[in-house]
Amino acid sequence: MSQARRAPHRRSRPHPLRGAIPTILRAIALAALLSTGAGCGYRVVQPDPLVIPTIDGGMRVVTYPACVVAHSSESFWDPHQVKDNLVGLLEVDIVHAVDLGADALIPGPDRRPVDGGVEWLKNQYSRLPDCAPVRIVGGLFGALGIEKTTLIYIPETIEEPLSAGSYLAYTRVVYLTDWVQETVGEVNAAAGYLVPWEGPFVPRAATAPVNRAVDWAQEGAIKLYVYVAHKINVFVDEVIDRCERAWGRVVRVFARRRRD
Amino acid sequence: MKHLLLATALAGALCLAGAGCTGRDAPIPVEPGTFVVPGDFAWVSTGLTVERGRGMIIEESAPGSRVLVDGSRRQAVGARGTYLFDAESRPYPLEPGRAHDDRRYPAYCLIGRIAPDGAPFHVGSRFQGPAPDSGELLLGINDPSPRRNRGAFHCRISVEEPGPVAPGPGSEPQSGPEPASHQETPKPAPPSEDEPLATRRQPGPRPVPDANVVILFVDGLRPDVVVEMARWGHMPNFNGLFLEGGAWVRNSFTVQPSLTLTSYASIVTGLYANHHGVKMQCYPDTATGAFVEGTGPRDFLRFADEVGKRGVLTVYDRFSGRFGSGALPFKPLRADIMELNMVEWLHRGINTANYASAIRTRMDEVQTRFALDLASSPKVRVMLVWLPRTDSSSEHTPHGQFGGTRATVARVDECIGKIVAQLKARRRFERTYFILASDHGHSGGEGGEETVNRRFDVERELFHAHLHMNVRSMWHRFDFPGAPAARLGYVSDSDGAVGIFLPRRHVDSGDFSAPGDFAELADYELADGRRVNAVELFAEHSALGRRRAKGGSDWPVDFAVVRVDADTVLLHRTAGCQALIHARRAADGTLEFQYRPVRDFAPGRESEPVASGDPLGYLDNAAFRAAVGDASAWIGAHHDGREWLRATCDTEYPACVDTLNLYFRWDGPVDAGSPVPPQPSILLFAAKGWAFEPKQKLGDRDAPGIGSRHGMAFREATNHSLFISGPGIRRGAVVTAPHRIVDIMPTVLEMMGRDPAGSGMDGRPIREIWEDRP
């Protein structure tokens, strides 16, 4: 069955950038490995001794053992930061990429011309008279968020806008669901003028439970998504913490031998 | 030299050309006309001689004229200079003792000096004040290496008639740290009794219908700093929106301690800590044994969850579905606030900061970019934009907001400008109220080199040296060599206030079921069987023993606060300088407080009355005495929080008495579903010039330096920024009536057309900001 579905695949020729994606991903993975290794630097800290008075009026010097510090929250090469930055690469959008290039060429402070241009267009559109067609079209573009398409998933997004790989597919689904709800609401309200009873075509008593159910499903889905993402992030951070501590112990053994 | 000659000749010619052009009422110019100060010379002589103390005005005469620093068009500056770029590696002439990136005064501004060896002073775009010395006046550019600059500043110089100088609008008070005092704008005349009733308007707030509210929450911004920078011309958007176009609530104070999460909780709830329960940024979870770090990635949802479970309404509950924000110090995961926004916010963050780990250093930009999205959404009617970089930058810059943080503050102005522009583009500006508020002030750097904060290492100097205990703080665990692993105490934070969590009665008891009271702590047992007064120990000792009693005034701990009973706390500076703060319920259910100075307090023992030398200095304070009359009689009675606020507003410790007591109370629900707030045994406040932070932190390879800090109880740390503008709000006004941070939320409610009465908040709406005041 699946073979039969695959056979008449609508793609007659692969997208030119598609072949480059594995290479890009490999390069990122290599950079990740290198940077993680770079993050394994360390610093041996010998805390200052503490001089404290004793009960008999004398002084006691408390010495602390040397400590190996592997974590460096300020460093670009700290494994936690490397992890965040690698994940973050998936979020770089096409508008930002073009702006980076443009700002490199235009003298002066960053102007982000494309981002600014997109905002200008949106602002101009918002000045159109507030009516149902304007709201529906604006809502659709807002829900699609085309300008937020990420660089790495451009080919997939072009071919399958709602594929799991396209930018924020999850949130786009939620926004599009919102848009469908609102558009249906607008149509229902407009149709209400054609019928003899007051209010929309389908009474609110009937639409409200449906809307509530959709909202509930949206909220549950997003809550699950964010909860899982947060847990994964915390878990990966804990793994890195353990690795850093283990690395610190290894260094400590060598540092001790060297001192001996 | 050629340039100098040309400039001198040109200046002379201009002086002659301008002669006789002044009116009689205007300051008489010494040499009428325009002086040209070339940007590529360190100093040029004006040829003018001035007398010490004589009023002098130097002002930029052609604001369009620019100096191109290093000849670059991208680095064009006017006489006001700039905080936005710094092309130097050496100290600037105006502050030769400071690093080039830790300067209070703007780079490349116009500066002056009297005589070639005189001390340089700041001129900027306008200077008005007495001449600091007698002699020849020289002008120059605040640039350590001006040779490659191009262009010149143009300025006029005049002296004033003898007599008091009345500073004009926009004038600056001689480059001093205190901004020029505003006069409160005169109140409109009350309606005449003869006026027909029909034409009389009901006074009071008249918010516009369908209003929006934008709360710009600039973490840690000092009001005097932002006003000074605005007066010097470095905050044009802030100046237009708030100083000229709005009202400054000058005497507004935060809660105790002045820490971010506690203060922020009071902003968004309008409640004190005894009702919202957010008391510490870090605390031990006695149920699980974990150390909760409220701002860390693991626990960032916890505070909002706990506030919600206590049944406390916040700004996002009161405006559910109409509230929008980016990242906040704490916020819940709820679809209408954060869940969806978090994904979108992260996307915006990475595409603004360029990569993920740069977000935290460019947080203000990221938050502003996301705020533009929120400003575009008609659904978002109340918006809270947290700009945290001012606080974090201050904490790692030696002179804080009187040093390197000024560049960050100047960029906050750009953020304000972008948000305002977006609201204008969306035609929402006219219906929008703006509130610029900080959660606390900052202490350090304001007095020059001598007020750079120093560290006091509570972990080692007290826990290790005297209690021989291990201790866990936000940095990591500090183990005392030889102590059993289970002998553990906790320190909550690292700023100007820390909570000390001690196991009850004995260092090895491991019992954190409830905070110890004074009776327990005054007789605290150590591992070797000795007993110590732990309150006295934390307030007066260092590793080398009792220090304060030896007469040194330079002591890191200001005072300690500890609970005596359910209604009373003890404030301990030394054994001979203490005060009890007692709370009781008045007939209407409100709490009233009595502040009773005592000496050598012991439970059950009557202490003799103290007429002078109380720990907060009220009895010897002229402003307090002026406010209350007979100080001894006044403090003998109970007063509510508002009365205490008014009485202590002009003292060194404003609005402390009630909030210190409330901090140790919990008046919220106590049931299984409502988490009881964590409460330290001792609350320790840092003195001026000090902050609580380990001298050596082992948790990070690159521990940053210490800067200015907050959390302390005194004025610099508790006087927070509060500026308000919008339709119907007074313009250019300074409200001197005292207020508190809990008053922000009721004011927001009123702006959105709701009645805050009956909302259950501790705060009251600020009415003095409205044009039609009741």
PDB file of N, CA and C in Angstrom, chain A residues 195-223:
ATOM      1  N   VAL A 195     -30.840  35.573   7.013  1.00  0.00           N
ATOM      2  CA  VAL A 195     -31.900  34.804   7.663  1.00  0.00           C
ATOM      3  C   VAL A 195     -32.753  35.713   8.536  1.00  0.00           C
ATOM      4  N   PRO A 196     -33.997  35.319   8.807  1.00  0.00           N
ATOM      5  CA  PRO A 196     -34.899  36.239   9.532  1.00  0.00           C
ATOM      6  C   PRO A 196     -34.584  36.373  11.007  1.00  0.00           C
ATOM      7  N   TRP A 197     -33.838  35.426  11.599  1.00  0.00           N
ATOM      8  CA  TRP A 197     -33.613  35.536  13.042  1.00  0.00           C
ATOM      9  C   TRP A 197     -32.408  36.423  13.375  1.00  0.00           C
ATOM     10  N   GLU A 198     -32.388  36.868  14.592  1.00  0.00           N
ATOM     11  CA  GLU A 198     -31.316  37.747  15.076  1.00  0.00           C
ATOM     12  C   GLU A 198     -30.012  36.967  15.215  1.00  0.00           C
ATOM     13  N   GLY A 199     -28.914  37.632  15.002  1.00  0.00           N
ATOM     14  CA  GLY A 199     -27.611  37.002  15.254  1.00  0.00           C
ATOM     15  C   GLY A 199     -27.113  36.234  14.052  1.00  0.00           C
ATOM     16  N   PRO A 200     -26.102  35.417  14.248  1.00  0.00           N
ATOM     17  CA  PRO A 200     -25.491  34.707  13.131  1.00  0.00           C
ATOM     18  C   PRO A 200     -26.376  33.610  12.573  1.00  0.00           C
ATOM     19  N   PHE A 201     -25.898  33.059  11.453  1.00  0.00           N
ATOM     20  CA  PHE A 201     -26.688  32.029  10.767  1.00  0.00           C
ATOM     21  C   PHE A 201     -26.850  30.810  11.670  1.00  0.00           C
ATOM     22  N   VAL A 202     -25.727  30.303  12.143  1.00  0.00           N
ATOM     23  CA  VAL A 202     -25.803  29.212  13.128  1.00  0.00           C
ATOM     24  C   VAL A 202     -25.742  29.867  14.509  1.00  0.00           C
ATOM     25  N   PRO A 203     -26.701  29.656  15.341  1.00  0.00           N
ATOM     26  CA  PRO A 203     -26.743  30.374  16.635  1.00  0.00           C
ATOM     27  C   PRO A 203     -25.495  30.095  17.484  1.00  0.00           C
ATOM     28  N   ARG A 204     -25.150  31.079  18.312  1.00  0.00           N
ATOM     29  CA  ARG A 204     -23.946  30.960  19.165  1.00  0.00           C
ATOM     30  C   ARG A 204     -24.048  29.770  20.107  1.00  0.00           C
ATOM     31  N   ALA A 205     -25.259  29.485  20.504  1.00  0.00           N
ATOM     32  CA  ALA A 205     -25.440  28.339  21.419  1.00  0.00           C
ATOM     33  C   ALA A 205     -24.891  27.064  20.797  1.00  0.00           C
ATOM     34  N   ALA A 206     -24.940  26.992  19.481  1.00  0.00           N
ATOM     35  CA  ALA A 206     -24.440  25.792  18.807  1.00  0.00           C
ATOM     36  C   ALA A 206     -22.937  25.871  18.527  1.00  0.00           C
ATOM     37  N   THR A 207     -22.458  27.083  18.196  1.00  0.00           N
ATOM     38  CA  THR A 207     -21.036  27.200  17.823  1.00  0.00           C
ATOM     39  C   THR A 207     -20.112  27.264  19.043  1.00  0.00           C
ATOM     40  N   ALA A 208     -20.623  27.807  20.134  1.00  0.00           N
ATOM     41  CA  ALA A 208     -19.744  28.009  21.301  1.00  0.00           C
ATOM     42  C   ALA A 208     -19.111  26.712  21.802  1.00  0.00           C
ATOM     43  N   PRO A 209     -19.881  25.632  21.969  1.00  0.00           N
ATOM     44  CA  PRO A 209     -19.226  24.411  22.459  1.00  0.00           C
ATOM     45  C   PRO A 209     -18.154  23.893  21.504  1.00  0.00           C
ATOM     46  N   VAL A 210     -18.412  24.041  20.207  1.00  0.00           N
ATOM     47  CA  VAL A 210     -17.415  23.585  19.226  1.00  0.00           C
ATOM     48  C   VAL A 210     -16.139  24.409  19.358  1.00  0.00           C
ATOM     49  N   ASN A 211     -16.316  25.722  19.448  1.00  0.00           N
ATOM     50  CA  ASN A 211     -15.146  26.595  19.597  1.00  0.00           C
ATOM     51  C   ASN A 211     -14.373  26.273  20.872  1.00  0.00           C
ATOM     52  N   ARG A 212     -15.121  26.032  21.938  1.00  0.00           N
ATOM     53  CA  ARG A 212     -14.449  25.715  23.208  1.00  0.00           C
ATOM     54  C   ARG A 212     -13.653  24.414  23.088  1.00  0.00           C
ATOM     55  N   ALA A 213     -14.232  23.462  22.405  1.00  0.00           N
ATOM     56  CA  ALA A 213     -13.540  22.174  22.247  1.00  0.00           C
ATOM     57  C   ALA A 213     -12.260  22.341  21.431  1.00  0.00           C
ATOM     58  N   VAL A 214     -12.359  23.128  20.368  1.00  0.00           N
ATOM     59  CA  VAL A 214     -11.168  23.363  19.541  1.00  0.00           C
ATOM     60  C   VAL A 214     -10.100  24.081  20.363  1.00  0.00           C
ATOM     61  N   ASP A 215     -10.520  25.099  21.115  1.00  0.00           N
ATOM     62  CA  ASP A 215      -9.554  25.838  21.955  1.00  0.00           C
ATOM     63  C   ASP A 215      -8.894  24.905  22.968  1.00  0.00           C
ATOM     64  N   TRP A 216      -9.707  24.049  23.537  1.00  0.00           N
ATOM     65  CA  TRP A 216      -9.179  23.119  24.545  1.00  0.00           C
ATOM     66  C   TRP A 216      -8.129  22.191  23.917  1.00  0.00           C
ATOM     67  N   ALA A 217      -8.451  21.707  22.708  1.00  0.00           N
ATOM     68  CA  ALA A 217      -7.509  20.809  22.020  1.00  0.00           C
ATOM     69  C   ALA A 217      -6.223  21.540  21.666  1.00  0.00           C
ATOM     70  N   GLN A 218      -6.361  22.780  21.209  1.00  0.00           N
ATOM     71  CA  GLN A 218      -5.174  23.587  20.878  1.00  0.00           C
ATOM     72  C   GLN A 218      -4.305  23.778  22.113  1.00  0.00           C
ATOM     73  N   GLU A 219      -4.943  24.168  23.193  1.00  0.00           N
ATOM     74  CA  GLU A 219      -4.186  24.447  24.412  1.00  0.00           C
ATOM     75  C   GLU A 219      -3.480  23.190  24.906  1.00  0.00           C
ATOM     76  N   GLY A 220      -4.197  22.071  24.862  1.00  0.00           N
ATOM     77  CA  GLY A 220      -3.592  20.818  25.308  1.00  0.00           C
ATOM     78  C   GLY A 220      -2.396  20.437  24.456  1.00  0.00           C
ATOM     79  N   ALA A 221      -2.553  20.602  23.139  1.00  0.00           N
ATOM     80  CA  ALA A 221      -1.459  20.224  22.231  1.00  0.00           C
ATOM     81  C   ALA A 221      -0.234  21.089  22.472  1.00  0.00           C
ATOM     82  N   ILE A 222      -0.460  22.394  22.600  1.00  0.00           N
ATOM     83  CA  ILE A 222       0.674  23.299  22.802  1.00  0.00           C
ATOM     84  C   ILE A 222       1.322  23.061  24.161  1.00  0.00           C
ATOM     85  N   LYS A 223       0.490  22.827  25.153  1.00  0.00           N
ATOM     86  CA  LYS A 223       1.023  22.584  26.503  1.00  0.00           C
ATOM     87  C   LYS A 223       1.924  21.353  26.487  1.00  0.00           C
TER      88      LYS A 223
END
